[in-house]
Coordinates of C-alpha atoms and ligand atoms in Angstrom, one line a residue:
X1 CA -45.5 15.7 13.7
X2 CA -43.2 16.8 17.0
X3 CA -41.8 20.2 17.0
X4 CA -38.4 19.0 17.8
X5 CA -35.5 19.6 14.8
X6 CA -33.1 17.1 14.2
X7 CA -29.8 17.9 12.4
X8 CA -27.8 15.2 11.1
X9 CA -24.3 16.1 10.1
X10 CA -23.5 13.4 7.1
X11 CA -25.3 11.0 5.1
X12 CA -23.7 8.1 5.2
X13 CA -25.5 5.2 5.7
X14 CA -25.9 5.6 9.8
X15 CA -26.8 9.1 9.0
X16 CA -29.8 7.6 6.8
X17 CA -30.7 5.4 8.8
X18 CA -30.9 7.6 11.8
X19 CA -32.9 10.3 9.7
X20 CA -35.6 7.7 8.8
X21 CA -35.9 6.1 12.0
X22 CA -36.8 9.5 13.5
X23 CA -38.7 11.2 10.4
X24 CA -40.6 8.0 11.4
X25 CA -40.9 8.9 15.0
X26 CA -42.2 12.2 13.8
X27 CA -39.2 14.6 14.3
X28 CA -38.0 17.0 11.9
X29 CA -34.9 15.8 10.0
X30 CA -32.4 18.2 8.3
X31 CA -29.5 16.3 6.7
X32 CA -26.4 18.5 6.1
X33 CA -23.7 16.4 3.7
X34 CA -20.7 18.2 2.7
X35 CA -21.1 16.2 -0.5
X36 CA -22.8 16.6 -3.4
X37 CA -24.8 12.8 -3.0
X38 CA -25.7 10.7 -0.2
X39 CA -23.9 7.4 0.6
X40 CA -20.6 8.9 2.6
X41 CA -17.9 5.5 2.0
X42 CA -20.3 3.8 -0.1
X43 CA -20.3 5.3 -3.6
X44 CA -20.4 4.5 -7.0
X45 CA -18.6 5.3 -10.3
X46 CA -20.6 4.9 -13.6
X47 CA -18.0 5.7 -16.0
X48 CA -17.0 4.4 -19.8
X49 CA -20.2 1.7 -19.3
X50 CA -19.0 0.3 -16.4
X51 CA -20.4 1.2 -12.1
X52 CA -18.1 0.2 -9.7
X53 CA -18.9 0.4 -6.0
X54 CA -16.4 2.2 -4.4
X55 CA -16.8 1.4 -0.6
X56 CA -18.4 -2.1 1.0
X57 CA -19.1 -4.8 -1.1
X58 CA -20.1 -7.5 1.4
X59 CA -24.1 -7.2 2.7
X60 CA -25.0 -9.2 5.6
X61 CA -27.9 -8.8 8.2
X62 CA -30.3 -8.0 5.8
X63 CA -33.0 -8.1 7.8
X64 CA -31.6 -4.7 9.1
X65 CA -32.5 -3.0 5.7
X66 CA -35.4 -4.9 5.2
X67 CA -36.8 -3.4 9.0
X68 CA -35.4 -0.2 8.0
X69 CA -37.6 0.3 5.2
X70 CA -40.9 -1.3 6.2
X71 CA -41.0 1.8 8.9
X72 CA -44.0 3.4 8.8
X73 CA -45.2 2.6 5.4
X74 CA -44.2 -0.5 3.7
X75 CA -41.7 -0.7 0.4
X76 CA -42.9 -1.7 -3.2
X77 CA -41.6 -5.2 -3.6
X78 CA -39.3 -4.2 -6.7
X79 CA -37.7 -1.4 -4.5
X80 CA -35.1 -3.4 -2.8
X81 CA -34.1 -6.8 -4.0
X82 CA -31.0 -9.3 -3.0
X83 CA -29.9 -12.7 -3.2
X84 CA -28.2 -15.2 -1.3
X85 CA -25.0 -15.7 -2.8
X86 CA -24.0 -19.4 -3.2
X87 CA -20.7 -19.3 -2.7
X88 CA -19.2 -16.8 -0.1
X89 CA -15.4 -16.0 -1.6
X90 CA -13.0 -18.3 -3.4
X91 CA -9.6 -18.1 -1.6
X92 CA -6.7 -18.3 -3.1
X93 CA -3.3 -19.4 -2.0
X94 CA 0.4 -19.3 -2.8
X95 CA 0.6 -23.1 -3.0
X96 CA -2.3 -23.1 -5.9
X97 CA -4.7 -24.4 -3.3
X98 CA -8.6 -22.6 -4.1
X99 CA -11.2 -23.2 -1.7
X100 CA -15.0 -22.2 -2.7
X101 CA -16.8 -20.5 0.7
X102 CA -19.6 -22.5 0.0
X103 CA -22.9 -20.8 1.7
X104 CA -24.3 -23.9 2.9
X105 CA -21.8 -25.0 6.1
X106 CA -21.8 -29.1 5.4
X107 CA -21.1 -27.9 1.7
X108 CA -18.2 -25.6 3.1
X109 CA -17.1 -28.3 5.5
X110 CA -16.8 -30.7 2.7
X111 CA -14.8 -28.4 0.5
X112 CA -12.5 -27.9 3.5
X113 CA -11.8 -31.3 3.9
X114 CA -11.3 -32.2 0.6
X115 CA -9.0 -29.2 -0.2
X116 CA -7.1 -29.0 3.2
X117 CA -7.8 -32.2 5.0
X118 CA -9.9 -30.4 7.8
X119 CA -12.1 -32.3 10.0
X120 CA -15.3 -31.5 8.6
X121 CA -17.2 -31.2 12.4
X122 CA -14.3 -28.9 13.3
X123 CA -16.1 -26.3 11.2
X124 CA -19.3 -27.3 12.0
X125 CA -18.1 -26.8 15.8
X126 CA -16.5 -24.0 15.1
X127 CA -19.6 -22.1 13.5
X128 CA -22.0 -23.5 16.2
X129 CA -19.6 -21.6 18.6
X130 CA -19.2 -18.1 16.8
X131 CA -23.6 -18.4 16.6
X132 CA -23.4 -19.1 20.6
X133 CA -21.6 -16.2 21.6
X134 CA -23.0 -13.7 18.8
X135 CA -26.6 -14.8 20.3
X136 CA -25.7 -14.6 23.6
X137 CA -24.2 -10.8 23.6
X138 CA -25.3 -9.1 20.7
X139 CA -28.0 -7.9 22.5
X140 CA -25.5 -6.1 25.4
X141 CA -22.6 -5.6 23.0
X142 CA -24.3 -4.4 19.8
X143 CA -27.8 -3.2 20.0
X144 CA -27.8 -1.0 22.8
X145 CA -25.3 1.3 24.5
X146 CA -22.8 0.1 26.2
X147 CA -23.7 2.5 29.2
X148 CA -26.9 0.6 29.9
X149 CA -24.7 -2.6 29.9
X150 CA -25.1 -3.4 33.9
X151 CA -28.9 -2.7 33.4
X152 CA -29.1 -5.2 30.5
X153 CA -26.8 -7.9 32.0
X154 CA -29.2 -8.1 34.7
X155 CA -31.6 -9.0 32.6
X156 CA -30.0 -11.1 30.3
X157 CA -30.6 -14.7 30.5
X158 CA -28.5 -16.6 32.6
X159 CA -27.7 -19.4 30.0
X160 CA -26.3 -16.2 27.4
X161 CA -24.2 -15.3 30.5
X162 CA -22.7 -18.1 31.0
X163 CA -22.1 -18.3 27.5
X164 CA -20.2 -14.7 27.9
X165 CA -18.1 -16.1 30.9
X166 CA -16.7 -19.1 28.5
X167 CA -15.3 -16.1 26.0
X168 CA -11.9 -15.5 26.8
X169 CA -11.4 -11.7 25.3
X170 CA -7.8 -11.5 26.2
X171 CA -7.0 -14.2 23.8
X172 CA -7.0 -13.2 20.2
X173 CA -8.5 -14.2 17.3
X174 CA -5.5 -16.3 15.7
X175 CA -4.4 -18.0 18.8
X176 CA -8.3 -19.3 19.4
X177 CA -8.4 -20.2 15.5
X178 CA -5.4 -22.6 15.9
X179 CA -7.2 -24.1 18.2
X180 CA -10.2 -25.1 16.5
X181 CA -8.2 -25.8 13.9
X182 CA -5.1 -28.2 12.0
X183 CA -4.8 -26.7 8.5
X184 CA -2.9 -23.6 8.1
X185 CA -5.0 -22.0 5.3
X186 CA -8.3 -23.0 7.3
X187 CA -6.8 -20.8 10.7
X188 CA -5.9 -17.9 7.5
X189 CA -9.8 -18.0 6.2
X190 CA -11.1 -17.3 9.3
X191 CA -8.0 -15.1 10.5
X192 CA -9.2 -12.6 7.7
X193 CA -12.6 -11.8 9.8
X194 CA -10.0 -9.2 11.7
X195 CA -10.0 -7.0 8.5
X196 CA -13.8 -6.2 8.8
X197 CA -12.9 -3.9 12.2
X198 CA -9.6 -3.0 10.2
X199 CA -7.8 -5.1 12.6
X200 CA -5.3 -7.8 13.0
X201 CA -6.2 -11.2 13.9
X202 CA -2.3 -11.2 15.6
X203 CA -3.8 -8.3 18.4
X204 CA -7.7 -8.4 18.4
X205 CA -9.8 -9.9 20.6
X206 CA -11.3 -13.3 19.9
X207 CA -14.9 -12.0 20.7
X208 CA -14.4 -10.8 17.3
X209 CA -14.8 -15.1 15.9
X210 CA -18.4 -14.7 16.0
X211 CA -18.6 -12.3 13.0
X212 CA -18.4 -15.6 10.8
X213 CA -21.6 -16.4 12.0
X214 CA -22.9 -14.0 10.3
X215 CA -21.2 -14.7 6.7
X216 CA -22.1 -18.7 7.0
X217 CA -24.6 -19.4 9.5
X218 CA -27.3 -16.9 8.1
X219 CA -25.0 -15.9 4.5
X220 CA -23.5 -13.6 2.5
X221 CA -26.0 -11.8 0.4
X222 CA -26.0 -9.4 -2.7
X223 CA -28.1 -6.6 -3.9
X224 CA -30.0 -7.2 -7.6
X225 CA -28.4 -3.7 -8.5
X226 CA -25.1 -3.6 -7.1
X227 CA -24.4 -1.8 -3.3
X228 CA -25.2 1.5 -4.1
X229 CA -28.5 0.5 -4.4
X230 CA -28.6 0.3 -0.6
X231 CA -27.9 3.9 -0.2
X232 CA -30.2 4.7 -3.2
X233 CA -33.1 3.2 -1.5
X234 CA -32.9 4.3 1.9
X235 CA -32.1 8.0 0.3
X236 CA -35.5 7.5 -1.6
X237 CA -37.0 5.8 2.1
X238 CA -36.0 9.2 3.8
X239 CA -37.5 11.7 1.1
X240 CA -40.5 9.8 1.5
X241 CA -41.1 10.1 4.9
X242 CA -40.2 14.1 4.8
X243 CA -36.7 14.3 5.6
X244 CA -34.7 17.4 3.8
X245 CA -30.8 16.7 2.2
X246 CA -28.8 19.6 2.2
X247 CA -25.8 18.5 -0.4
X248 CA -23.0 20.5 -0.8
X249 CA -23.0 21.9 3.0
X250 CA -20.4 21.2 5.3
X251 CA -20.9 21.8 9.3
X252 CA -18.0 23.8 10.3
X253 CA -19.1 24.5 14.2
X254 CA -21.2 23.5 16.6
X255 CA -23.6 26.4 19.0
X256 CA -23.9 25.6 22.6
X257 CA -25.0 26.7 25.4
X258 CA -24.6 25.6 29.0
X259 CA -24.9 21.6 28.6
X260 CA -26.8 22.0 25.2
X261 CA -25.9 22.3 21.4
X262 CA -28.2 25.0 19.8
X263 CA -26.9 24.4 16.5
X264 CA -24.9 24.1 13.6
X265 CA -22.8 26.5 11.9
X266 CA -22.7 25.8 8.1
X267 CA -21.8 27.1 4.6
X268 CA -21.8 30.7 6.9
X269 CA -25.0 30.1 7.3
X270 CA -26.4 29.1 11.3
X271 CA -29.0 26.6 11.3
X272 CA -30.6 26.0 15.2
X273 CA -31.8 22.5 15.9
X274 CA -33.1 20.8 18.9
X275 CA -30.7 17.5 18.9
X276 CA -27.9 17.0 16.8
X277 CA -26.1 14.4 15.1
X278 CA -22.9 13.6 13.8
X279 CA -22.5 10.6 11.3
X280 CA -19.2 12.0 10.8
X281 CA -16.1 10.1 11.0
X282 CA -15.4 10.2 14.8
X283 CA -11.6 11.8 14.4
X284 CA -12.7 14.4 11.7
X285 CA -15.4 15.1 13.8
X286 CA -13.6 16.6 16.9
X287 CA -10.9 18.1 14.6
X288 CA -13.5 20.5 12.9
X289 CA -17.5 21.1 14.0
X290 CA -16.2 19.8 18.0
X291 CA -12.6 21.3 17.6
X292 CA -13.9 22.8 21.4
X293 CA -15.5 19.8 22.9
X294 CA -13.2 17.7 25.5
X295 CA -11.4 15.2 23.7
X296 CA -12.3 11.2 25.1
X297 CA -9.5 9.1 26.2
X298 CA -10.3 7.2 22.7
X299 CA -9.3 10.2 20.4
X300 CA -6.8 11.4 22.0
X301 CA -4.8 7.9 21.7
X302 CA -5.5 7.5 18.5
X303 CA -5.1 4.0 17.1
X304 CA -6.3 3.6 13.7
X305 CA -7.6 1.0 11.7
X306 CA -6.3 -0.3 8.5
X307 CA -6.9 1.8 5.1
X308 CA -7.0 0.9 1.7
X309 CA -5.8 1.6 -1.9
X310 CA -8.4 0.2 -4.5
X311 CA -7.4 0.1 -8.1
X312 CA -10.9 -0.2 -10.5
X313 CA -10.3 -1.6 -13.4
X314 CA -12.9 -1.6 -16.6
X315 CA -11.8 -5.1 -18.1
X316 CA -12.1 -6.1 -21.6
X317 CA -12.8 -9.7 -21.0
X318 CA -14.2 -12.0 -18.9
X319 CA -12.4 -14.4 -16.1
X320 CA -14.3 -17.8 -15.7
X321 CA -12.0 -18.1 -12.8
X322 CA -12.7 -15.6 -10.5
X323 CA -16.7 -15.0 -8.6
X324 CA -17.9 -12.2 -7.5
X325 CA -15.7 -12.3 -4.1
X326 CA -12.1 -13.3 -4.6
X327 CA -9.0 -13.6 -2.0
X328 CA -5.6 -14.0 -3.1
X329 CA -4.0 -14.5 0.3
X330 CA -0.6 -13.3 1.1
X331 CA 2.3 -16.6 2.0
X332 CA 3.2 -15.0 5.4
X333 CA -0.1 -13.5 6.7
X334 CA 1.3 -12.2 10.5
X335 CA 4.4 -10.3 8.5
X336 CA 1.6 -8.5 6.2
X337 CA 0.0 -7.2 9.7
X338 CA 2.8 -6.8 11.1
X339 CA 4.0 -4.6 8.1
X340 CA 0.3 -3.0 9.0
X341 CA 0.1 -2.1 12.3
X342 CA 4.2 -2.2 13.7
X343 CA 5.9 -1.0 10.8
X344 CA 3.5 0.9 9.2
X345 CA 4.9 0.2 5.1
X346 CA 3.2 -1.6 1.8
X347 CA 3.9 -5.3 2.4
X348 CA 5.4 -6.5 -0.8
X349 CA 2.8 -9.8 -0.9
X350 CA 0.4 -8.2 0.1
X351 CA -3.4 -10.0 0.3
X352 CA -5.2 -9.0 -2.6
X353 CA -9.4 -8.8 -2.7
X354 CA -10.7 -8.8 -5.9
X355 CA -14.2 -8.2 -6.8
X356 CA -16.4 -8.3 -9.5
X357 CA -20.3 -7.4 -9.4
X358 CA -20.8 -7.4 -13.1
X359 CA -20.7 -11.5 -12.4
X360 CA -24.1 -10.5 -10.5
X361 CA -25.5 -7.3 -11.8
X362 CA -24.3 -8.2 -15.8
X363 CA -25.2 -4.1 -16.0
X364 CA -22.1 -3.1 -14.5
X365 CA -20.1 -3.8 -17.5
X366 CA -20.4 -3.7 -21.3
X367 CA -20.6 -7.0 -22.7
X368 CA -17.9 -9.3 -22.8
X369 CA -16.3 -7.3 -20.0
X370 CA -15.8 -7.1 -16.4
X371 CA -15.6 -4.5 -13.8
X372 CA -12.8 -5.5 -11.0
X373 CA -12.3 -3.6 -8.0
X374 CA -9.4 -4.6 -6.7
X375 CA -7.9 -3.9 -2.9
X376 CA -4.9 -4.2 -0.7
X377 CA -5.1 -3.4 3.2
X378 CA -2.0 -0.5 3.7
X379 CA -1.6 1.3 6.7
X380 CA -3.3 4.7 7.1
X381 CA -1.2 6.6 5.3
X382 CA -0.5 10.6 5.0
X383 CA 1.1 12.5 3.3
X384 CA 4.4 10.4 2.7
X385 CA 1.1 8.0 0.6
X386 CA 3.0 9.4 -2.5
X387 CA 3.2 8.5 -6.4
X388 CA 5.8 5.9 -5.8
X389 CA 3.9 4.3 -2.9
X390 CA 1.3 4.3 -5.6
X391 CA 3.4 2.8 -7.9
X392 CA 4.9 0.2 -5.9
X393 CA 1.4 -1.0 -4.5
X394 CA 0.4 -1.7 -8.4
X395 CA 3.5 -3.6 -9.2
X396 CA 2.9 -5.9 -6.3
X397 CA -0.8 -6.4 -6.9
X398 CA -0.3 -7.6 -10.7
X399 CA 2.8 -9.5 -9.6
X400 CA 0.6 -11.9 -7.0
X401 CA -2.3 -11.7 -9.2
X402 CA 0.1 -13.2 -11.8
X403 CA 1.5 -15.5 -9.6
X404 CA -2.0 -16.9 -8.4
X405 CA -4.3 -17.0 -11.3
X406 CA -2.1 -16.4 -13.8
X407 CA -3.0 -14.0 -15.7
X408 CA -1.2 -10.5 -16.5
X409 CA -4.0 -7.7 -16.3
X410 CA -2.4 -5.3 -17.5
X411 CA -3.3 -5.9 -21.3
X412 CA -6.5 -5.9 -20.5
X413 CA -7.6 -3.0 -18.8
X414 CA -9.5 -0.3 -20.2
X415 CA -10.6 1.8 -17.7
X416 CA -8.3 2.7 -14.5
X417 CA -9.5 5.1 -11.5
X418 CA -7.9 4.6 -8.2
X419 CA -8.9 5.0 -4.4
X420 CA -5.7 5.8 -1.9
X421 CA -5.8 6.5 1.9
X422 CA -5.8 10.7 0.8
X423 CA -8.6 10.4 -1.6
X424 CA -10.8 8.3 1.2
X425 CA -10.1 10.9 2.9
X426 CA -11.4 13.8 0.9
X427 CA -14.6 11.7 -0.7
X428 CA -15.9 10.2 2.5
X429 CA -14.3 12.5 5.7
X430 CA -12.3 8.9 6.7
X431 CA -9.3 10.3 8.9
X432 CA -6.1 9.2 6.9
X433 CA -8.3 6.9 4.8
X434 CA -8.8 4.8 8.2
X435 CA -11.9 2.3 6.7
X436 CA -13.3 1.8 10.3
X437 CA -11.8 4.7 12.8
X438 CA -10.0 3.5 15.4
X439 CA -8.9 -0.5 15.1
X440 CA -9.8 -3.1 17.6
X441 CA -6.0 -4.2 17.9
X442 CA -6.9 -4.0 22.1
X443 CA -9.6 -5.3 24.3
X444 CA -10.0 -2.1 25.7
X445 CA -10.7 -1.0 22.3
X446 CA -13.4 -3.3 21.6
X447 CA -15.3 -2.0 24.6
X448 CA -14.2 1.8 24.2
X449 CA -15.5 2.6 21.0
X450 CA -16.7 6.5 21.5
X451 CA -20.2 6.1 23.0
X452 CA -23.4 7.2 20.6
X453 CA -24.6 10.1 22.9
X454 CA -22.0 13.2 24.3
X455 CA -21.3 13.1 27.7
X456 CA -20.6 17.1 27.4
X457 CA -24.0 18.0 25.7
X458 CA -26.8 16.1 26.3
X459 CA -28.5 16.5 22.8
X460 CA -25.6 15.7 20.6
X461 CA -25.5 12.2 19.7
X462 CA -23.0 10.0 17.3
X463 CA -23.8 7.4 14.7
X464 CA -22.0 5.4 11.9
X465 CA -18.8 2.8 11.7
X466 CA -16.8 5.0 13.9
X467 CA -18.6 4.8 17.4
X468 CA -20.4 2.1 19.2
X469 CA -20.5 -0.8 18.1
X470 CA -18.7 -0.2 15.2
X471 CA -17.8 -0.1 11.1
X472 CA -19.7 -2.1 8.7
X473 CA -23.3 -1.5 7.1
X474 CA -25.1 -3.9 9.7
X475 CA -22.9 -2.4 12.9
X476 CA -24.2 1.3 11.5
X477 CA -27.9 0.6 11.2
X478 CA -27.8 -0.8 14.6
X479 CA -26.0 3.0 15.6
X480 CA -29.0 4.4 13.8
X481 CA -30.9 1.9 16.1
X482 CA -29.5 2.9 19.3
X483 CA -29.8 6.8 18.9
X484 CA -32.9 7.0 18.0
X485 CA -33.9 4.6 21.4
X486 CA -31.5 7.1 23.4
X487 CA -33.9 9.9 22.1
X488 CA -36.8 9.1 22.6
X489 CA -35.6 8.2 26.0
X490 CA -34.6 12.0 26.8
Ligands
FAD501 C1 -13.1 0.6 0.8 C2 -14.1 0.2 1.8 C3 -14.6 -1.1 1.9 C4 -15.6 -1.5 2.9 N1 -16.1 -2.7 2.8 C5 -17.2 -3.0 3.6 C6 -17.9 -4.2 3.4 O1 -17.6 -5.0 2.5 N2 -19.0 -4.4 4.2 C7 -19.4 -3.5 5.2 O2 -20.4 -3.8 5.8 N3 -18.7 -2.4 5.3 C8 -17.6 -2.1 4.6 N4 -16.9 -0.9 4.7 C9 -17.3 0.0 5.9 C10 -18.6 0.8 5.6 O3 -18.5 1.3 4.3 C11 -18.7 1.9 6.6 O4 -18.6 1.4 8.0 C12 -20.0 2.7 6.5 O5 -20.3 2.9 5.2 C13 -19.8 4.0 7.2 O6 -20.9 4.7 7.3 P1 -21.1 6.0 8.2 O7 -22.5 6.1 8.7 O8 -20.0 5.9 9.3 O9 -20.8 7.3 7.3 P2 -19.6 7.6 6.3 O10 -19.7 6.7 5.2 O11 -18.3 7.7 7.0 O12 -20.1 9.0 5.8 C14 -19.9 10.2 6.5 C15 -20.5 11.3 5.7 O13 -20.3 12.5 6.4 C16 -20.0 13.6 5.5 N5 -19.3 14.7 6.2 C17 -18.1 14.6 6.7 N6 -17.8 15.8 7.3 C18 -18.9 16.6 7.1 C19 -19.1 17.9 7.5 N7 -18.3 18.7 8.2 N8 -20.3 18.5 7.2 C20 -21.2 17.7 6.5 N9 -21.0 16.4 6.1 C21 -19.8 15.9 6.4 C22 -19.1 12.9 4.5 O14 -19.1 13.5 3.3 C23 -19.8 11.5 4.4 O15 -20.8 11.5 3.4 C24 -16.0 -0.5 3.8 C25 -15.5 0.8 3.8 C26 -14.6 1.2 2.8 C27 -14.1 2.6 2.7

């Protein structure tokens, strides 16, 4: 074992992931969570016989787990199981139009043609496309730092950079859509891949149209026991290899001296380390621990991504209708982000995610029943997020849910809990509920994401969906990824 101790501030699931890699390496790993369980925005309620998951709900790149887990010593083969799921989403739409996201892309292409009258290779283009360019710079853009980009482009291939040269990033991801595509609700499908950074499609950059690659060219996949499984396992992965959780302890400041951190100050109590890191979100993080450090350019503009409010609802019936991923999409998609990011107010058609795991994991609600979570994008809201806000938000999301499947909820639900921007805020440390930190609205945001090592202090690094490259499970375990390669590098 190395005599170096690591502190990790957080557990979510790049704090995890970070704490196994380098218990792995040997280090000493302390993780302090403010909490009282690990996970951070992925969490669980197991209430009245039905588990919601709280946060993600989407797994892709599950190879990243599976890697993550075989460190060292490898799983049992029950630990961790997942399937492919069949059919990605079902999208709904205003004019009654459903479309199935079938996981296999000549399936998919075939629905969209029969559904919308879309050329079925214009897909099949489309997806060849979004795998070229995530081949060709996921390498420089997501699995390393973006400091050691020069060195890397040197050595990258030249046929991935000419592939890079063909990207246009100042165009965004709707303008590039309509031109792949005819049908209006095919360009809105694949418009919605903006809302995984928290974005809009109307502002961000089209380098962002390769993330359907990685929902249809390689799939959408589920865990056998619902999300939180994810962080149940790696937390198990962790304890395993040695590393110690601290619940209930929140970092409050950071020790330095010179060009080093020392330290953490915590629950009154000071805890010395050799390296640090925060999992933190990237905002909360220099308001509190690094309230002294020198702000980047990045926080002090501050330009947040979407938040959320989530109603769960225990259901006392079942819906044949809906899968396990369902869309309702709003009529006038650019004046719901516009409502988002200009005007900052609920949209009153707003797009509406439904989604159901009990369809999947039949344990997550009593029989006969169905546990819905059930989401609308708002802005990241403060304190003006009040009851009537709350209020307003419900009557719109039973009034399209109405209008779309028809069918009025409200006599059937049993169970209610909610998630607004506020309560993101105080379960997971999200700034103003923000799901991602800052959005990706400009190309100079895609490309200055806060960087996973401090240019102040050279042992303090930074992991999870709010630095490089970004939010998401995959985008975290590849922070994990890159901090532990800048360490061992020091
Ligand atoms: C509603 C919602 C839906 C989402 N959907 C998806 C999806 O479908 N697919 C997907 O891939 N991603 C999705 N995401 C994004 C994904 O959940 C996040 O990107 C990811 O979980 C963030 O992990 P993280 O490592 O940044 O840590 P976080 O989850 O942000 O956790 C940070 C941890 O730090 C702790 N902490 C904060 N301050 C302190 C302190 N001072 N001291 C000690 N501990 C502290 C917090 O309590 C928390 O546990 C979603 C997120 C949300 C909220």
């Amino acid at each position: 074992m190395k005599s170096q101790k690591i502190l990790i501030i957080g557990s979510g699931i790049g704090g995890i992931a970070s704490a196994i890699r380098l218990a792995a390496r040997g280090y000493q790993v302390t993780v302090l969570e403010k909490m009282e369980r690990p996970g951070g925005k992925m969490g669980q309620i197991k209430e009245s016989g039905f588990r919601f998951d709280t946060g993600p709900s989407l797994f892709t790149l599950p190879h990243l787990m599976n890697e993550l887990l075989h460190l060292n010593s490898p799983i049992e083969s029950h630990d961790f199981k997942y399937k492919k799921l069949e059919n990605i989403c079902r999208y709904f739409f205003e004019d009654g139009t459903e479309i199935n996201a079938l996981a296999n892309p000549l399936d998919f292409a075939g629905e969209l043609h029969a559904k919308t009258g879309e050329k079925e290779d214009h897909l099949l283009n489309y997806l060849n496309r979004a795998k070229t360019i995530f081949n060709s710079t996921a390498d420089l853009f997501i699995f390393n730092p973006l400091h050691r980009f020069l060195r890397l482009a040197m050595k990258t291939k030249p046929s991935h950079l000419k592939n890079i040269f063909t990207i246009n990033p100042l165009r965004t991801m709707h303008r590039e859509n309509k031109k792949w595509f005819r049908s209006k609700h095919v360009i809105q499908i694949f418009d919605r891949f903006a809302t995984y950074h928290g974005s809009s499609p109307y502002l961000t950059s089209s380098i962002y149209n390769m993330i359907p690659h990685l929902e249809h060219n390689i799939g959408a996949f589920f865990p056998e026991k619902g999300m939180y499984n994810i962080v149940e396992v790696l937390y198990r992965k962790a304890i395993k290899l040695g590393v110690e959780f601290r619940f209930n302890t929140e970092v409050t400041d950071l020790l330095t001296q010179g060009t080093k951190v020392t330290g953490v100050k915590a629950e009154n109590e000071i805890l010395k380390a050799d390296i640090v890191i925060s999992d933190m979100d990237i905002h909360m993080f220099y308001s509190s621990p690094g309230k002294r450090l020198k702000k980047p350019q990045a926080i002090k503009k501050r330009s947040l991504s979407s938040s959320a409010v989530i109603f769960y609802w225990g259901m006392k019936k079942q819906f044949p209708q809906l899968d396990l991923h369902n869309i309702l999409f709003s009529k006038n998609y650019q004046d719901e982000f516009d409502a988002l990011f200009n005007r900052q107010e609920l949209w009153p058609d707003p797009t509406v995610y439904i989604f159901i795991s009990s369809k999947i994991v039949p344990a997550d609600a009593p029989e006969g029943c169905e546990n819905w979570f059930v989401m609308i994008n708002v802005p990241p809201f403060g304190a003006e997020f009040n009851r009537e806000y709350l209020l307003k938000a419900k009557h719109n999301i039973i009034n399209k849910i109405k209008r779309l499947l028809n069918i009025d909820p409200s006599p059937h639900i049993v169970f209610e809990k909610v998630a607004t921007p506020a309560t993101l805020e105080a379960n997971s440390g999200a700034f103003r509920g923000a799901l991602y930190g800052n959005n990706a609205n400009n190309i100079q945001s895609a490309f200055l994401k806060h960087q996973n090592r401090s240019s102040q202090y050279k042992n303090l690094f930074f992991t999870g969906g709010t630095v490089h490259p970004g939010g998401g499970i995959p985008l975290c375990l590849a922070s994990a990824q890159i901090v532990e390669k800048e360490i061992e590098r020091m």
